[in-house]
Amino acid sequence: MQKNSVIEVNESGEIIDHLLMTDKEIEAAENNGRFIIAFGWEERRLFLPIYNFEIGDWEEGLSPEEVALKEEEVQQNKNQPSKEEMTAVATLELAETMSQMMGGN
């Protein structure tokens, strides 16, 4: 049986877990009062996705002010090197220092 990627939310639409479930498992979960959503918010940036049962879709759970702060953080982090980049630079610098210490150019 094929398992589907689904999202379980609580009665307020807040994400509880991401799961893999068969159609039968989804049906059984829903019959037990669980809220299983079979689609996500793929093409939208949502910092705190909340499922809105009234409109049947995902929406942003943060206030406009909180979203603005998150967007600012994203922009600031874009200009910062990643940990991997920092490690690569440090490794290259160490290799160069070691080469100089061993009499290389």
PDB file of N, CA and C in Angstrom:
ATOM      1  N   MET A   1       0.829  -1.173   0.000  1.00  0.00           N
ATOM      2  CA  MET A   1       0.000   0.000   0.000  1.00  0.00           C
ATOM      3  C   MET A   1       0.884   1.251   0.000  1.00  0.00           C
ATOM      4  N   GLN A   2       0.482   2.204  -0.789  1.00  0.00           N
ATOM      5  CA  GLN A   2       1.233   3.454  -0.895  1.00  0.00           C
ATOM      6  C   GLN A   2       0.948   4.348   0.300  1.00  0.00           C
ATOM      7  N   LYS A   3       2.036   4.904   0.844  1.00  0.00           N
ATOM      8  CA  LYS A   3       1.891   5.852   1.955  1.00  0.00           C
ATOM      9  C   LYS A   3       1.949   7.268   1.398  1.00  0.00           C
ATOM     10  N   ASN A   4       1.122   8.115   1.950  1.00  0.00           N
ATOM     11  CA  ASN A   4       1.046   9.511   1.541  1.00  0.00           C
ATOM     12  C   ASN A   4       1.660  10.395   2.621  1.00  0.00           C
ATOM     13  N   SER A   5       2.331  11.446   2.196  1.00  0.00           N
ATOM     14  CA  SER A   5       2.854  12.427   3.131  1.00  0.00           C
ATOM     15  C   SER A   5       1.694  13.319   3.560  1.00  0.00           C
ATOM     16  N   VAL A   6       1.437  13.361   4.864  1.00  0.00           N
ATOM     17  CA  VAL A   6       0.323  14.149   5.393  1.00  0.00           C
ATOM     18  C   VAL A   6       0.799  14.943   6.615  1.00  0.00           C
ATOM     19  N   ILE A   7      -0.044  15.861   7.025  1.00  0.00           N
ATOM     20  CA  ILE A   7       0.265  16.693   8.182  1.00  0.00           C
ATOM     21  C   ILE A   7      -0.892  16.571   9.164  1.00  0.00           C
ATOM     22  N   GLU A   8      -0.558  16.238  10.405  1.00  0.00           N
ATOM     23  CA  GLU A   8      -1.590  16.195  11.442  1.00  0.00           C
ATOM     24  C   GLU A   8      -1.581  17.529  12.170  1.00  0.00           C
ATOM     25  N   VAL A   9      -2.762  18.094  12.342  1.00  0.00           N
ATOM     26  CA  VAL A   9      -2.911  19.361  13.059  1.00  0.00           C
ATOM     27  C   VAL A   9      -3.878  19.160  14.222  1.00  0.00           C
ATOM     28  N   ASN A  10      -3.841  20.095  15.158  1.00  0.00           N
ATOM     29  CA  ASN A  10      -4.813  20.049  16.256  1.00  0.00           C
ATOM     30  C   ASN A  10      -6.072  20.805  15.842  1.00  0.00           C
ATOM     31  N   GLU A  11      -7.009  20.939  16.758  1.00  0.00           N
ATOM     32  CA  GLU A  11      -8.283  21.589  16.433  1.00  0.00           C
ATOM     33  C   GLU A  11      -8.128  23.075  16.101  1.00  0.00           C
ATOM     34  N   SER A  12      -6.976  23.661  16.447  1.00  0.00           N
ATOM     35  CA  SER A  12      -6.701  25.064  16.117  1.00  0.00           C
ATOM     36  C   SER A  12      -5.943  25.208  14.797  1.00  0.00           C
ATOM     37  N   GLY A  13      -5.618  24.078  14.172  1.00  0.00           N
ATOM     38  CA  GLY A  13      -4.895  24.113  12.907  1.00  0.00           C
ATOM     39  C   GLY A  13      -3.385  24.152  13.048  1.00  0.00           C
ATOM     40  N   GLU A  14      -2.883  24.031  14.277  1.00  0.00           N
ATOM     41  CA  GLU A  14      -1.439  24.047  14.516  1.00  0.00           C
ATOM     42  C   GLU A  14      -0.855  22.667  14.226  1.00  0.00           C
ATOM     43  N   ILE A  15       0.305  22.641  13.603  1.00  0.00           N
ATOM     44  CA  ILE A  15       0.939  21.372  13.212  1.00  0.00           C
ATOM     45  C   ILE A  15       1.355  20.584  14.443  1.00  0.00           C
ATOM     46  N   ILE A  16       0.968  19.314  14.444  1.00  0.00           N
ATOM     47  CA  ILE A  16       1.386  18.376  15.485  1.00  0.00           C
ATOM     48  C   ILE A  16       2.541  17.533  14.963  1.00  0.00           C
ATOM     49  N   ASP A  17       2.392  17.024  13.711  1.00  0.00           N
ATOM     50  CA  ASP A  17       3.404  16.114  13.178  1.00  0.00           C
ATOM     51  C   ASP A  17       3.256  15.989  11.669  1.00  0.00           C
ATOM     52  N   HIS A  18       4.352  15.584  11.024  1.00  0.00           N
ATOM     53  CA  HIS A  18       4.360  15.213   9.611  1.00  0.00           C
ATOM     54  C   HIS A  18       4.438  13.688   9.595  1.00  0.00           C
ATOM     55  N   LEU A  19       3.562  13.050   8.831  1.00  0.00           N
ATOM     56  CA  LEU A  19       3.444  11.596   8.866  1.00  0.00           C
ATOM     57  C   LEU A  19       3.389  11.004   7.460  1.00  0.00           C
ATOM     58  N   LEU A  20       3.664   9.703   7.377  1.00  0.00           N
ATOM     59  CA  LEU A  20       3.410   8.918   6.176  1.00  0.00           C
ATOM     60  C   LEU A  20       2.297   7.948   6.527  1.00  0.00           C
ATOM     61  N   MET A  21       1.182   8.014   5.781  1.00  0.00           N
ATOM     62  CA  MET A  21       0.023   7.178   6.102  1.00  0.00           C
ATOM     63  C   MET A  21      -0.617   6.658   4.815  1.00  0.00           C
ATOM     64  N   THR A  22      -1.178   5.463   4.904  1.00  0.00           N
ATOM     65  CA  THR A  22      -1.971   4.937   3.800  1.00  0.00           C
ATOM     66  C   THR A  22      -3.349   5.582   3.847  1.00  0.00           C
ATOM     67  N   ASP A  23      -4.104   5.431   2.774  1.00  0.00           N
ATOM     68  CA  ASP A  23      -5.465   5.978   2.749  1.00  0.00           C
ATOM     69  C   ASP A  23      -6.303   5.399   3.892  1.00  0.00           C
ATOM     70  N   LYS A  24      -6.118   4.092   4.170  1.00  0.00           N
ATOM     71  CA  LYS A  24      -6.875   3.455   5.263  1.00  0.00           C
ATOM     72  C   LYS A  24      -6.474   4.031   6.618  1.00  0.00           C
ATOM     73  N   GLU A  25      -5.181   4.283   6.794  1.00  0.00           N
ATOM     74  CA  GLU A  25      -4.713   4.860   8.054  1.00  0.00           C
ATOM     75  C   GLU A  25      -5.262   6.282   8.237  1.00  0.00           C
ATOM     76  N   ILE A  26      -5.304   7.033   7.144  1.00  0.00           N
ATOM     77  CA  ILE A  26      -5.860   8.393   7.204  1.00  0.00           C
ATOM     78  C   ILE A  26      -7.325   8.329   7.607  1.00  0.00           C
ATOM     79  N   GLU A  27      -8.070   7.439   6.964  1.00  0.00           N
ATOM     80  CA  GLU A  27      -9.494   7.298   7.266  1.00  0.00           C
ATOM     81  C   GLU A  27      -9.709   6.902   8.720  1.00  0.00           C
ATOM     82  N   ALA A  28      -8.914   5.939   9.209  1.00  0.00           N
ATOM     83  CA  ALA A  28      -9.041   5.499  10.604  1.00  0.00           C
ATOM     84  C   ALA A  28      -8.712   6.638  11.567  1.00  0.00           C
ATOM     85  N   ALA A  29      -7.663   7.411  11.257  1.00  0.00           N
ATOM     86  CA  ALA A  29      -7.272   8.531  12.118  1.00  0.00           C
ATOM     87  C   ALA A  29      -8.391   9.574  12.167  1.00  0.00           C
ATOM     88  N   GLU A  30      -8.953   9.892  11.004  1.00  0.00           N
ATOM     89  CA  GLU A  30     -10.030  10.882  10.957  1.00  0.00           C
ATOM     90  C   GLU A  30     -11.274  10.378  11.685  1.00  0.00           C
ATOM     91  N   ASN A  31     -11.546   9.088  11.599  1.00  0.00           N
ATOM     92  CA  ASN A  31     -12.680   8.501  12.324  1.00  0.00           C
ATOM     93  C   ASN A  31     -12.472   8.558  13.835  1.00  0.00           C
ATOM     94  N   ASN A  32     -11.201   8.633  14.252  1.00  0.00           N
ATOM     95  CA  ASN A  32     -10.872   8.755  15.674  1.00  0.00           C
ATOM     96  C   ASN A  32     -10.749  10.209  16.119  1.00  0.00           C
ATOM     97  N   GLY A  33     -11.181  11.143  15.266  1.00  0.00           N
ATOM     98  CA  GLY A  33     -11.187  12.548  15.642  1.00  0.00           C
ATOM     99  C   GLY A  33      -9.896  13.300  15.386  1.00  0.00           C
ATOM    100  N   ARG A  34      -8.944  12.666  14.702  1.00  0.00           N
ATOM    101  CA  ARG A  34      -7.698  13.353  14.381  1.00  0.00           C
ATOM    102  C   ARG A  34      -7.891  14.176  13.113  1.00  0.00           C
ATOM    103  N   PHE A  35      -7.131  15.261  13.000  1.00  0.00           N
ATOM    104  CA  PHE A  35      -7.216  16.146  11.848  1.00  0.00           C
ATOM    105  C   PHE A  35      -5.994  15.908  10.957  1.00  0.00           C
ATOM    106  N   ILE A  36      -6.227  15.300   9.809  1.00  0.00           N
ATOM    107  CA  ILE A  36      -5.159  14.952   8.877  1.00  0.00           C
ATOM    108  C   ILE A  36      -5.329  15.788   7.613  1.00  0.00           C
ATOM    109  N   ILE A  37      -4.292  16.516   7.248  1.00  0.00           N
ATOM    110  CA  ILE A  37      -4.319  17.370   6.066  1.00  0.00           C
ATOM    111  C   ILE A  37      -3.383  16.746   5.031  1.00  0.00           C
ATOM    112  N   ALA A  38      -3.903  16.534   3.821  1.00  0.00           N
ATOM    113  CA  ALA A  38      -3.159  15.801   2.796  1.00  0.00           C
ATOM    114  C   ALA A  38      -2.341  16.692   1.873  1.00  0.00           C
ATOM    115  N   PHE A  39      -2.263  17.982   2.153  1.00  0.00           N
ATOM    116  CA  PHE A  39      -1.467  18.866   1.301  1.00  0.00           C
ATOM    117  C   PHE A  39      -0.839  19.960   2.155  1.00  0.00           C
ATOM    118  N   GLY A  40       0.266  20.482   1.661  1.00  0.00           N
ATOM    119  CA  GLY A  40       0.978  21.515   2.403  1.00  0.00           C
ATOM    120  C   GLY A  40       0.857  22.873   1.748  1.00  0.00           C
ATOM    121  N   TRP A  41       1.822  23.703   1.982  1.00  0.00           N
ATOM    122  CA  TRP A  41       1.835  25.097   1.531  1.00  0.00           C
ATOM    123  C   TRP A  41       3.037  25.325   0.617  1.00  0.00           C
ATOM    124  N   GLU A  42       3.379  24.340  -0.197  1.00  0.00           N
ATOM    125  CA  GLU A  42       4.610  24.266  -0.970  1.00  0.00           C
ATOM    126  C   GLU A  42       5.118  25.567  -1.583  1.00  0.00           C
ATOM    127  N   GLU A  43       4.319  26.277  -2.290  1.00  0.00           N
ATOM    128  CA  GLU A  43       4.819  27.415  -3.054  1.00  0.00           C
ATOM    129  C   GLU A  43       4.674  28.752  -2.327  1.00  0.00           C
ATOM    130  N   ARG A  44       4.393  28.695  -1.054  1.00  0.00           N
ATOM    131  CA  ARG A  44       4.251  29.919  -0.272  1.00  0.00           C
ATOM    132  C   ARG A  44       5.224  29.895   0.888  1.00  0.00           C
ATOM    133  N   ARG A  45       5.742  31.045   1.262  1.00  0.00           N
ATOM    134  CA  ARG A  45       6.595  31.120   2.444  1.00  0.00           C
ATOM    135  C   ARG A  45       5.695  31.429   3.625  1.00  0.00           C
ATOM    136  N   LEU A  46       5.593  30.451   4.504  1.00  0.00           N
ATOM    137  CA  LEU A  46       4.853  30.639   5.749  1.00  0.00           C
ATOM    138  C   LEU A  46       5.815  30.315   6.881  1.00  0.00           C
ATOM    139  N   PHE A  47       6.034  31.259   7.768  1.00  0.00           N
ATOM    140  CA  PHE A  47       6.943  31.029   8.879  1.00  0.00           C
ATOM    141  C   PHE A  47       6.304  30.153   9.949  1.00  0.00           C
ATOM    142  N   LEU A  48       5.009  30.323  10.152  1.00  0.00           N
ATOM    143  CA  LEU A  48       4.271  29.513  11.121  1.00  0.00           C
ATOM    144  C   LEU A  48       2.954  29.088  10.463  1.00  0.00           C
ATOM    145  N   PRO A  49       3.004  28.022   9.641  1.00  0.00           N
ATOM    146  CA  PRO A  49       1.790  27.607   8.933  1.00  0.00           C
ATOM    147  C   PRO A  49       0.710  27.118   9.900  1.00  0.00           C
ATOM    148  N   ILE A  50      -0.484  27.610   9.678  1.00  0.00           N
ATOM    149  CA  ILE A  50      -1.665  27.207  10.448  1.00  0.00           C
ATOM    150  C   ILE A  50      -2.732  26.817   9.437  1.00  0.00           C
ATOM    151  N   TYR A  51      -3.380  25.677   9.677  1.00  0.00           N
ATOM    152  CA  TYR A  51      -4.442  25.260   8.772  1.00  0.00           C
ATOM    153  C   TYR A  51      -5.745  25.934   9.202  1.00  0.00           C
ATOM    154  N   ASN A  52      -6.364  26.645   8.262  1.00  0.00           N
ATOM    155  CA  ASN A  52      -7.631  27.335   8.520  1.00  0.00           C
ATOM    156  C   ASN A  52      -8.758  26.440   8.003  1.00  0.00           C
ATOM    157  N   PHE A  53      -9.503  25.837   8.908  1.00  0.00           N
ATOM    158  CA  PHE A  53     -10.571  24.908   8.524  1.00  0.00           C
ATOM    159  C   PHE A  53     -11.702  25.623   7.777  1.00  0.00           C
ATOM    160  N   GLU A  54     -11.927  26.901   8.084  1.00  0.00           N
ATOM    161  CA  GLU A  54     -13.007  27.642   7.431  1.00  0.00           C
ATOM    162  C   GLU A  54     -12.766  27.839   5.943  1.00  0.00           C
ATOM    163  N   ILE A  55     -11.521  28.143   5.578  1.00  0.00           N
ATOM    164  CA  ILE A  55     -11.218  28.353   4.158  1.00  0.00           C
ATOM    165  C   ILE A  55     -10.624  27.122   3.489  1.00  0.00           C
ATOM    166  N   GLY A  56     -10.258  26.117   4.303  1.00  0.00           N
ATOM    167  CA  GLY A  56      -9.705  24.882   3.765  1.00  0.00           C
ATOM    168  C   GLY A  56      -8.323  25.050   3.173  1.00  0.00           C
ATOM    169  N   ASP A  57      -7.498  25.898   3.804  1.00  0.00           N
ATOM    170  CA  ASP A  57      -6.159  26.142   3.292  1.00  0.00           C
ATOM    171  C   ASP A  57      -5.246  26.611   4.425  1.00  0.00           C
ATOM    172  N   TRP A  58      -3.948  26.638   4.114  1.00  0.00           N
ATOM    173  CA  TRP A  58      -2.949  27.087   5.064  1.00  0.00           C
ATOM    174  C   TRP A  58      -2.841  28.605   5.027  1.00  0.00           C
ATOM    175  N   GLU A  59      -2.535  29.202   6.190  1.00  0.00           N
ATOM    176  CA  GLU A  59      -2.293  30.634   6.262  1.00  0.00           C
ATOM    177  C   GLU A  59      -1.174  30.896   7.263  1.00  0.00           C
ATOM    178  N   GLU A  60      -0.692  32.113   7.255  1.00  0.00           N
ATOM    179  CA  GLU A  60       0.392  32.502   8.159  1.00  0.00           C
ATOM    180  C   GLU A  60      -0.142  32.652   9.575  1.00  0.00           C
ATOM    181  N   GLY A  61       0.545  32.022  10.525  1.00  0.00           N
ATOM    182  CA  GLY A  61       0.134  32.097  11.919  1.00  0.00           C
ATOM    183  C   GLY A  61       0.751  33.260  12.676  1.00  0.00           C
ATOM    184  N   LEU A  62       1.723  33.935  12.052  1.00  0.00           N
ATOM    185  CA  LEU A  62       2.351  35.082  12.700  1.00  0.00           C
ATOM    186  C   LEU A  62       1.632  36.372  12.311  1.00  0.00           C
ATOM    187  N   SER A  63       1.753  37.363  13.160  1.00  0.00           N
ATOM    188  CA  SER A  63       1.186  38.684  12.863  1.00  0.00           C
ATOM    189  C   SER A  63       2.030  39.337  11.770  1.00  0.00           C
ATOM    190  N   PRO A  64       1.495  40.350  11.097  1.00  0.00           N
ATOM    191  CA  PRO A  64       2.286  41.059  10.082  1.00  0.00           C
ATOM    192  C   PRO A  64       3.605  41.612  10.639  1.00  0.00           C
ATOM    193  N   GLU A  65       3.594  42.069  11.883  1.00  0.00           N
ATOM    194  CA  GLU A  65       4.806  42.591  12.504  1.00  0.00           C
ATOM    195  C   GLU A  65       5.841  41.478  12.695  1.00  0.00           C
ATOM    196  N   GLU A  66       5.372  40.302  13.143  1.00  0.00           N
ATOM    197  CA  GLU A  66       6.277  39.169  13.337  1.00  0.00           C
ATOM    198  C   GLU A  66       6.839  38.686  12.001  1.00  0.00           C
ATOM    199  N   VAL A  67       6.014  38.694  10.967  1.00  0.00           N
ATOM    200  CA  VAL A  67       6.476  38.303   9.633  1.00  0.00           C
ATOM    201  C   VAL A  67       7.557  39.270   9.163  1.00  0.00           C
ATOM    202  N   ALA A  68       7.350  40.572   9.381  1.00  0.00           N
ATOM    203  CA  ALA A  68       8.338  41.571   8.976  1.00  0.00           C
ATOM    204  C   ALA A  68       9.673  41.330   9.675  1.00  0.00           C
ATOM    205  N   LEU A  69       9.638  40.994  10.960  1.00  0.00           N
ATOM    206  CA  LEU A  69      10.867  40.688  11.696  1.00  0.00           C
ATOM    207  C   LEU A  69      11.559  39.452  11.130  1.00  0.00           C
ATOM    208  N   LYS A  70      10.777  38.418  10.824  1.00  0.00           N
ATOM    209  CA  LYS A  70      11.342  37.193  10.248  1.00  0.00           C
ATOM    210  C   LYS A  70      11.968  37.475   8.888  1.00  0.00           C
ATOM    211  N   GLU A  71      11.288  38.279   8.069  1.00  0.00           N
ATOM    212  CA  GLU A  71      11.819  38.634   6.750  1.00  0.00           C
ATOM    213  C   GLU A  71      13.141  39.377   6.895  1.00  0.00           C
ATOM    214  N   GLU A  72      13.214  40.261   7.887  1.00  0.00           N
ATOM    215  CA  GLU A  72      14.453  41.002   8.140  1.00  0.00           C
ATOM    216  C   GLU A  72      15.574  40.043   8.544  1.00  0.00           C
ATOM    217  N   GLU A  73      15.267  39.073   9.392  1.00  0.00           N
ATOM    218  CA  GLU A  73      16.256  38.070   9.796  1.00  0.00           C
ATOM    219  C   GLU A  73      16.763  37.288   8.587  1.00  0.00           C
ATOM    220  N   VAL A  74      15.850  36.911   7.706  1.00  0.00           N
ATOM    221  CA  VAL A  74      16.228  36.163   6.503  1.00  0.00           C
ATOM    222  C   VAL A  74      17.193  36.984   5.662  1.00  0.00           C
ATOM    223  N   GLN A  75      16.881  38.262   5.465  1.00  0.00           N
ATOM    224  CA  GLN A  75      17.749  39.142   4.673  1.00  0.00           C
ATOM    225  C   GLN A  75      19.128  39.283   5.325  1.00  0.00           C
ATOM    226  N   GLN A  76      19.169  39.429   6.646  1.00  0.00           N
ATOM    227  CA  GLN A  76      20.446  39.555   7.346  1.00  0.00           C
ATOM    228  C   GLN A  76      21.264  38.274   7.219  1.00  0.00           C
ATOM    229  N   ASN A  77      20.601  37.126   7.313  1.00  0.00           N
ATOM    230  CA  ASN A  77      21.300  35.849   7.240  1.00  0.00           C
ATOM    231  C   ASN A  77      21.784  35.530   5.836  1.00  0.00           C
ATOM    232  N   LYS A  78      21.143  36.117   4.818  1.00  0.00           N
ATOM    233  CA  LYS A  78      21.584  35.891   3.437  1.00  0.00           C
ATOM    234  C   LYS A  78      23.001  36.406   3.235  1.00  0.00           C
ATOM    235  N   ASN A  79      23.344  37.477   3.935  1.00  0.00           N
ATOM    236  CA  ASN A  79      24.651  38.091   3.769  1.00  0.00           C
ATOM    237  C   ASN A  79      25.723  37.461   4.654  1.00  0.00           C
ATOM    238  N   GLN A  80      25.329  36.535   5.497  1.00  0.00           N
ATOM    239  CA  GLN A  80      26.267  35.872   6.391  1.00  0.00           C
ATOM    240  C   GLN A  80      26.713  34.540   5.783  1.00  0.00           C
ATOM    241  N   PRO A  81      28.007  34.228   5.859  1.00  0.00           N
ATOM    242  CA  PRO A  81      28.441  32.923   5.343  1.00  0.00           C
ATOM    243  C   PRO A  81      27.880  31.789   6.202  1.00  0.00           C
ATOM    244  N   SER A  82      27.618  30.669   5.557  1.00  0.00           N
ATOM    245  CA  SER A  82      27.102  29.510   6.280  1.00  0.00           C
ATOM    246  C   SER A  82      28.219  28.874   7.105  1.00  0.00           C
ATOM    247  N   LYS A  83      27.854  27.994   8.019  1.00  0.00           N
ATOM    248  CA  LYS A  83      28.856  27.286   8.825  1.00  0.00           C
ATOM    249  C   LYS A  83      29.778  26.471   7.934  1.00  0.00           C
ATOM    250  N   GLU A  84      29.212  25.884   6.874  1.00  0.00           N
ATOM    251  CA  GLU A  84      30.013  25.097   5.955  1.00  0.00           C
ATOM    252  C   GLU A  84      31.045  25.962   5.241  1.00  0.00           C
ATOM    253  N   GLU A  85      30.624  27.167   4.827  1.00  0.00           N
ATOM    254  CA  GLU A  85      31.557  28.088   4.161  1.00  0.00           C
ATOM    255  C   GLU A  85      32.650  28.534   5.123  1.00  0.00           C
ATOM    256  N   MET A  86      32.277  28.819   6.363  1.00  0.00           N
ATOM    257  CA  MET A  86      33.264  29.234   7.366  1.00  0.00           C
ATOM    258  C   MET A  86      34.268  28.114   7.626  1.00  0.00           C
ATOM    259  N   THR A  87      33.788  26.884   7.701  1.00  0.00           N
ATOM    260  CA  THR A  87      34.666  25.735   7.920  1.00  0.00           C
ATOM    261  C   THR A  87      35.618  25.561   6.745  1.00  0.00           C
ATOM    262  N   ALA A  88      35.108  25.721   5.528  1.00  0.00           N
ATOM    263  CA  ALA A  88      35.953  25.571   4.339  1.00  0.00           C
ATOM    264  C   ALA A  88      37.062  26.618   4.333  1.00  0.00           C
ATOM    265  N   VAL A  89      36.731  27.857   4.655  1.00  0.00           N
ATOM    266  CA  VAL A  89      37.736  28.920   4.690  1.00  0.00           C
ATOM    267  C   VAL A  89      38.772  28.623   5.772  1.00  0.00           C
ATOM    268  N   ALA A  90      38.326  28.224   6.945  1.00  0.00           N
ATOM    269  CA  ALA A  90      39.251  27.912   8.032  1.00  0.00           C
ATOM    270  C   ALA A  90      40.164  26.752   7.656  1.00  0.00           C
ATOM    271  N   THR A  91      39.644  25.758   6.977  1.00  0.00           N
ATOM    272  CA  THR A  91      40.443  24.607   6.548  1.00  0.00           C
ATOM    273  C   THR A  91      41.506  25.040   5.549  1.00  0.00           C
ATOM    274  N   LEU A  92      41.112  25.883   4.594  1.00  0.00           N
ATOM    275  CA  LEU A  92      42.081  26.385   3.612  1.00  0.00           C
ATOM    276  C   LEU A  92      43.173  27.213   4.276  1.00  0.00           C
ATOM    277  N   GLU A  93      42.779  28.054   5.225  1.00  0.00           N
ATOM    278  CA  GLU A  93      43.765  28.874   5.931  1.00  0.00           C
ATOM    279  C   GLU A  93      44.713  28.005   6.746  1.00  0.00           C
ATOM    280  N   LEU A  94      44.195  26.982   7.377  1.00  0.00           N
ATOM    281  CA  LEU A  94      45.025  26.070   8.155  1.00  0.00           C
ATOM    282  C   LEU A  94      45.991  25.320   7.248  1.00  0.00           C
ATOM    283  N   ALA A  95      45.493  24.847   6.112  1.00  0.00           N
ATOM    284  CA  ALA A  95      46.355  24.131   5.167  1.00  0.00           C
ATOM    285  C   ALA A  95      47.478  25.041   4.667  1.00  0.00           C
ATOM    286  N   GLU A  96      47.159  26.312   4.398  1.00  0.00           N
ATOM    287  CA  GLU A  96      48.176  27.256   3.936  1.00  0.00           C
ATOM    288  C   GLU A  96      49.202  27.508   5.018  1.00  0.00           C
ATOM    289  N   THR A  97      48.755  27.675   6.248  1.00  0.00           N
ATOM    290  CA  THR A  97      49.670  27.891   7.379  1.00  0.00           C
ATOM    291  C   THR A  97      50.573  26.680   7.571  1.00  0.00           C
ATOM    292  N   MET A  98      50.013  25.495   7.509  1.00  0.00           N
ATOM    293  CA  MET A  98      50.791  24.264   7.673  1.00  0.00           C
ATOM    294  C   MET A  98      51.841  24.143   6.564  1.00  0.00           C
ATOM    295  N   SER A  99      51.450  24.482   5.346  1.00  0.00           N
ATOM    296  CA  SER A  99      52.380  24.419   4.217  1.00  0.00           C
ATOM    297  C   SER A  99      53.537  25.380   4.425  1.00  0.00           C
ATOM    298  N   GLN A 100      53.241  26.595   4.896  1.00  0.00           N
ATOM    299  CA  GLN A 100      54.300  27.578   5.142  1.00  0.00           C
ATOM    300  C   GLN A 100      55.220  27.114   6.261  1.00  0.00           C
ATOM    301  N   MET A 101      54.658  26.496   7.280  1.00  0.00           N
ATOM    302  CA  MET A 101      55.465  26.016   8.409  1.00  0.00           C
ATOM    303  C   MET A 101      56.391  24.878   7.992  1.00  0.00           C
ATOM    304  N   MET A 102      55.970  24.128   6.986  1.00  0.00           N
ATOM    305  CA  MET A 102      56.753  22.972   6.542  1.00  0.00           C
ATOM    306  C   MET A 102      57.722  23.366   5.414  1.00  0.00           C
ATOM    307  N   GLY A 103      57.833  24.674   5.165  1.00  0.00           N
ATOM    308  CA  GLY A 103      58.788  25.130   4.172  1.00  0.00           C
ATOM    309  C   GLY A 103      58.234  25.270   2.773  1.00  0.00           C
ATOM    310  N   GLY A 104      56.948  25.144   2.613  1.00  0.00           N
ATOM    311  CA  GLY A 104      56.336  25.333   1.279  1.00  0.00           C
ATOM    312  C   GLY A 104      56.137  26.804   0.995  1.00  0.00           C
ATOM    313  N   ASN A 105      55.634  27.118  -0.164  1.00  0.00           N
ATOM    314  CA  ASN A 105      55.430  28.520  -0.541  1.00  0.00           C
ATOM    315  C   ASN A 105      54.120  29.010  -0.055  1.00  0.00           C
TER     316      ASN A 105
END
